[in-house]
């Protein structure tokens, strides 16, 4: 095992390997959330405008996510009219435009129109949208027909949701400089794509999953000698199990 890796017990009681840098980064993100909870609550209470919210966002990018305000963050894409509030630049290339709205503003895709255009022009794949409280990270997924990339949410957290602290730490961890450099953000993006309905359906209908399911059902039926038929199993899975919502919830 890597000297930087440690086995820790997860909430399910299973042991997982956590890298030393990851523990350090997650601890820093958690500490930043605690540190900024007071200032964020103050901004919410007085319904702070875009400019005041930008100050908190820039500080959080620096202290919590470890992007240098002087090397990694830039305002060079701002204009006299509509503008991109900030952008993350890594190794001289645009990594992600950052759109900031007032802390009380509702967020939607209309807020990132300019960022999408800028990212596409510059070859960037990511866009950050936040009002200080809600943080959303979009991946600009290339269109199969070569058209405009489609924004897909990869990280979505609400910092004032006290019941989602662990979820918030995990989500923002993937937005840290270290997670980007170690490929963890891209790994999360791939996992999110793998969880989409079409991908899950393809996996369930695949020969490997059907073979394992057929073996399990043969053993449970008490007649392991019967070969079973994949086509029949595929039909039952699609028409009787999934369509009727019969999959049980398991903790």
Short mmCIF file of C-alpha atoms in Angstrom, two decimals:
data_model
loop_
_atom_site.label_atom_id
_atom_site.label_comp_id
_atom_site.label_asym_id
_atom_site.label_seq_id
_atom_site.Cartn_x
_atom_site.Cartn_y
_atom_site.Cartn_z
CA UNK A 1 0.00 0.00 0.00
CA UNK A 2 1.19 3.55 -0.77
CA UNK A 3 2.85 5.26 2.16
CA UNK A 4 0.40 8.10 1.64
CA UNK A 5 -2.62 5.77 1.87
CA UNK A 6 -4.55 4.73 4.95
CA UNK A 7 -7.42 2.30 5.44
CA UNK A 8 -10.42 3.92 7.08
CA UNK A 9 -13.83 2.48 7.97
CA UNK A 10 -16.75 3.91 6.03
CA UNK A 11 -20.26 4.47 7.38
CA UNK A 12 -21.27 1.06 6.04
CA UNK A 13 -18.54 -0.65 8.08
CA UNK A 14 -16.42 -1.43 5.04
CA UNK A 15 -12.76 -0.49 4.84
CA UNK A 16 -11.74 1.87 2.06
CA UNK A 17 -8.35 3.26 1.13
CA UNK A 18 -8.00 7.02 1.51
CA UNK A 19 -4.94 8.88 0.32
CA UNK A 20 -3.17 11.15 2.79
CA UNK A 21 -3.62 14.21 0.59
CA UNK A 22 -7.33 13.53 0.32
CA UNK A 23 -7.80 13.46 4.09
CA UNK A 24 -5.92 16.73 4.39
CA UNK A 25 -7.93 18.40 1.64
CA UNK A 26 -11.28 17.20 2.98
CA UNK A 27 -10.35 18.50 6.42
CA UNK A 28 -9.47 21.88 4.93
CA UNK A 29 -12.78 22.05 3.05
CA UNK A 30 -14.71 21.14 6.21
CA UNK A 31 -12.85 23.80 8.19
CA UNK A 32 -13.58 26.39 5.49
CA UNK A 33 -17.28 25.55 5.57
CA UNK A 34 -17.29 26.15 9.33
CA UNK A 35 -15.31 29.35 8.96
CA UNK A 36 -17.53 30.81 6.25
CA UNK A 37 -20.87 29.74 7.72
CA UNK A 38 -21.13 32.92 9.80
CA UNK A 39 -20.24 35.40 7.04
CA UNK A 40 -22.52 33.52 4.64
CA UNK A 41 -25.43 33.71 7.09
CA UNK A 42 -24.81 37.45 7.43
CA UNK A 43 -24.94 37.87 3.65
CA UNK A 44 -28.20 35.94 3.51
CA UNK A 45 -29.72 37.99 6.31
CA UNK A 46 -29.08 41.28 4.53
CA UNK A 47 -29.74 39.83 1.06
CA UNK A 48 -26.31 40.88 -0.19
CA UNK A 49 -25.85 41.94 -3.79
CA UNK A 50 -23.65 40.36 -6.45
CA UNK A 51 -20.58 42.42 -5.53
CA UNK A 52 -20.57 41.52 -1.84
CA UNK A 53 -21.22 37.87 -2.67
CA UNK A 54 -18.24 37.89 -5.03
CA UNK A 55 -15.95 38.77 -2.13
CA UNK A 56 -17.00 35.68 -0.19
CA UNK A 57 -16.75 33.47 -3.27
CA UNK A 58 -13.21 34.64 -4.05
CA UNK A 59 -12.13 34.03 -0.46
CA UNK A 60 -13.66 30.55 -0.44
CA UNK A 61 -11.92 29.65 -3.68
CA UNK A 62 -8.66 30.69 -2.05
CA UNK A 63 -9.01 29.35 1.51
CA UNK A 64 -11.27 26.36 0.96
CA UNK A 65 -10.50 25.19 -2.56
CA UNK A 66 -6.82 26.24 -2.66
CA UNK A 67 -6.88 28.32 -5.84
CA UNK A 68 -4.53 31.28 -5.59
CA UNK A 69 -6.33 34.60 -5.96
CA UNK A 70 -3.22 35.98 -7.62
CA UNK A 71 -2.25 33.11 -9.93
CA UNK A 72 -5.27 30.89 -10.54
CA UNK A 73 -8.20 33.34 -10.41
CA UNK A 74 -8.63 36.11 -12.94
CA UNK A 75 -11.12 38.82 -13.86
CA UNK A 76 -9.62 39.32 -17.31
CA UNK A 77 -12.83 38.17 -19.00
CA UNK A 78 -14.93 40.96 -17.45
CA UNK A 79 -16.35 43.60 -19.77
CA UNK A 80 -18.19 46.89 -19.36
CA UNK A 81 -21.48 45.13 -20.09
CA UNK A 82 -22.41 41.56 -19.22
CA UNK A 83 -19.34 39.87 -17.86
CA UNK A 84 -17.80 36.77 -16.39
CA UNK A 85 -17.17 37.46 -12.72
CA UNK A 86 -14.08 35.28 -12.34
CA UNK A 87 -12.36 32.45 -14.11
CA UNK A 88 -10.00 29.72 -13.00
CA UNK A 89 -6.89 29.53 -15.18
CA UNK A 90 -4.54 26.57 -14.79
CA UNK A 91 -1.24 26.21 -16.64
CA UNK A 92 -2.10 29.25 -18.72
CA UNK A 93 -5.41 27.85 -20.02
CA UNK A 94 -8.98 28.57 -19.02
CA UNK A 95 -10.25 25.81 -16.74
CA UNK A 96 -13.64 27.20 -15.72
CA UNK A 97 -15.52 30.51 -15.86
CA UNK A 98 -17.19 31.42 -12.55
CA UNK A 99 -20.58 33.13 -12.50
CA UNK A 100 -21.60 34.75 -9.19
CA UNK A 101 -25.09 35.93 -8.35
CA UNK A 102 -26.41 37.72 -5.28
CA UNK A 103 -26.83 35.43 -2.30
CA UNK A 104 -30.63 35.52 -2.54
CA UNK A 105 -30.82 34.92 -6.29
CA UNK A 106 -32.32 31.79 -7.82
CA UNK A 107 -29.88 29.95 -10.07
CA UNK A 108 -30.66 28.48 -13.47
CA UNK A 109 -29.03 27.79 -16.82
CA UNK A 110 -29.74 31.32 -18.04
CA UNK A 111 -27.06 32.52 -15.62
CA UNK A 112 -24.28 30.71 -17.47
CA UNK A 113 -25.01 31.63 -21.07
CA UNK A 114 -21.92 33.81 -21.41
CA UNK A 115 -19.77 31.32 -19.51
CA UNK A 116 -20.87 28.49 -21.77
CA UNK A 117 -19.97 30.53 -24.82
CA UNK A 118 -16.61 31.59 -23.39
CA UNK A 119 -15.73 28.06 -22.25
CA UNK A 120 -16.64 26.62 -25.65
CA UNK A 121 -14.54 29.23 -27.45
CA UNK A 122 -11.57 28.59 -25.15
CA UNK A 123 -11.85 24.79 -25.09
CA UNK A 124 -12.76 24.61 -21.39
CA UNK A 125 -15.10 21.87 -20.12
CA UNK A 126 -16.32 23.33 -16.82
CA UNK A 127 -18.47 26.21 -15.55
CA UNK A 128 -19.05 27.22 -11.92
CA UNK A 129 -22.30 28.93 -10.90
CA UNK A 130 -22.85 30.10 -7.33
CA UNK A 131 -24.71 32.58 -5.17
CA UNK A 132 -22.40 31.86 -2.25
CA UNK A 133 -24.89 29.48 -0.69
CA UNK A 134 -25.58 27.12 -3.60
CA UNK A 135 -22.60 25.93 -5.63
CA UNK A 136 -23.08 24.17 -8.95
CA UNK A 137 -20.37 22.80 -11.18
CA UNK A 138 -21.39 22.05 -14.74
CA UNK A 139 -19.55 19.85 -17.19
CA UNK A 140 -19.99 20.94 -20.80
CA UNK A 141 -20.61 17.62 -22.46
CA UNK A 142 -19.71 17.55 -26.16
CA UNK A 143 -22.71 17.08 -28.44
CA UNK A 144 -22.70 13.90 -30.51
CA UNK A 145 -23.60 15.91 -33.61
CA UNK A 146 -20.81 18.43 -33.05
CA UNK A 147 -23.22 21.14 -31.89
CA UNK A 148 -23.13 23.26 -28.74
CA UNK A 149 -21.95 21.32 -25.65
CA UNK A 150 -24.69 20.54 -23.14
CA UNK A 151 -24.20 21.61 -19.49
CA UNK A 152 -24.62 18.72 -17.04
CA UNK A 153 -24.52 19.23 -13.27
CA UNK A 154 -21.70 17.26 -11.62
CA UNK A 155 -21.58 19.01 -8.22
CA UNK A 156 -24.59 20.66 -6.55
CA UNK A 157 -24.38 21.68 -2.88
CA UNK A 158 -26.23 24.01 -0.51
CA UNK A 159 -23.86 25.25 2.19
CA UNK A 160 -26.67 26.23 4.57
CA UNK A 161 -28.24 22.76 4.54
CA UNK A 162 -27.05 21.54 7.94
CA UNK A 163 -28.17 17.97 7.22
CA UNK A 164 -25.96 17.79 4.12
CA UNK A 165 -22.58 18.64 5.67
CA UNK A 166 -20.86 15.43 4.56
CA UNK A 167 -22.39 15.73 1.09
CA UNK A 168 -21.21 19.35 0.87
CA UNK A 169 -17.66 18.48 1.91
CA UNK A 170 -17.53 15.67 -0.64
CA UNK A 171 -18.94 17.81 -3.43
CA UNK A 172 -16.61 20.75 -2.83
CA UNK A 173 -13.65 18.42 -2.35
CA UNK A 174 -13.94 17.54 -6.04
CA UNK A 175 -13.71 21.23 -6.92
CA UNK A 176 -10.42 21.75 -5.07
CA UNK A 177 -7.19 22.35 -6.93
CA UNK A 178 -5.76 19.08 -5.61
CA UNK A 179 -8.74 17.00 -6.74
CA UNK A 180 -8.55 18.55 -10.21
CA UNK A 181 -4.81 17.83 -10.43
CA UNK A 182 -5.23 14.22 -9.22
CA UNK A 183 -8.01 13.53 -11.74
CA UNK A 184 -10.66 13.08 -9.08
CA UNK A 185 -13.02 15.64 -10.60
CA UNK A 186 -12.91 13.91 -13.96
CA UNK A 187 -13.45 10.55 -12.23
CA UNK A 188 -16.56 11.97 -10.56
CA UNK A 189 -17.77 13.23 -13.94
CA UNK A 190 -17.36 9.76 -15.45
CA UNK A 191 -19.19 8.16 -12.51
CA UNK A 192 -22.09 10.61 -12.87
CA UNK A 193 -22.33 9.75 -16.56
CA UNK A 194 -22.30 6.05 -15.66
CA UNK A 195 -25.28 6.57 -13.33
CA UNK A 196 -27.50 8.04 -16.03
CA UNK A 197 -30.57 5.99 -16.87
CA UNK A 198 -29.40 5.00 -20.34
CA UNK A 199 -26.02 3.81 -19.09
CA UNK A 200 -27.57 1.84 -16.22
CA UNK A 201 -30.09 0.26 -18.58
CA UNK A 202 -27.31 -0.79 -20.95
CA UNK A 203 -25.36 -2.31 -18.04
CA UNK A 204 -28.38 -4.21 -16.74
CA UNK A 205 -29.12 -5.63 -20.18
CA UNK A 206 -25.50 -6.60 -20.78
CA UNK A 207 -24.39 -10.24 -20.92
CA UNK A 208 -22.16 -9.99 -17.84
CA UNK A 209 -24.89 -8.65 -15.53
CA UNK A 210 -27.52 -10.97 -16.96
CA UNK A 211 -25.16 -13.93 -16.54
CA UNK A 212 -24.55 -13.13 -12.87
CA UNK A 213 -28.28 -12.57 -12.30
CA UNK A 214 -29.17 -15.82 -14.07
CA UNK A 215 -26.72 -17.77 -11.88
CA UNK A 216 -28.17 -16.20 -8.73
CA UNK A 217 -31.74 -16.98 -9.75
CA UNK A 218 -30.88 -20.56 -10.69
CA UNK A 219 -29.32 -21.10 -7.26
CA UNK A 220 -32.29 -19.55 -5.47
CA UNK A 221 -34.79 -21.61 -7.48
CA UNK A 222 -33.27 -24.84 -6.25
CA UNK A 223 -32.82 -26.00 -9.83
CA UNK A 224 -29.27 -24.96 -10.72
CA UNK A 225 -29.23 -27.44 -13.57
CA UNK A 226 -31.66 -25.41 -15.70
CA UNK A 227 -29.61 -23.17 -18.02
CA UNK A 228 -32.01 -20.21 -18.06
CA UNK A 229 -32.49 -17.90 -21.01
CA UNK A 230 -31.00 -14.42 -21.25
CA UNK A 231 -33.75 -13.11 -23.53
CA UNK A 232 -36.46 -14.18 -21.09
CA UNK A 233 -34.57 -12.68 -18.17
CA UNK A 234 -34.02 -9.44 -20.08
CA UNK A 235 -37.76 -9.19 -20.78
CA UNK A 236 -38.76 -9.82 -17.16
CA UNK A 237 -36.21 -7.31 -15.93
CA UNK A 238 -37.46 -4.60 -18.29
CA UNK A 239 -41.21 -5.24 -18.26
CA UNK A 240 -41.89 -6.68 -14.83
CA UNK A 241 -39.19 -5.33 -12.51
CA UNK A 242 -38.02 -1.93 -13.74
CA UNK A 243 -41.25 -0.78 -15.38
CA UNK A 244 -43.23 -1.61 -12.24
CA UNK A 245 -40.65 -0.16 -9.85
CA UNK A 246 -40.14 -3.42 -7.97
CA UNK A 247 -36.47 -2.93 -7.07
CA UNK A 248 -36.30 -2.92 -3.23
CA UNK A 249 -34.57 -0.18 -1.29
CA UNK A 250 -31.50 -1.49 0.52
CA UNK A 251 -29.42 0.37 3.10
#
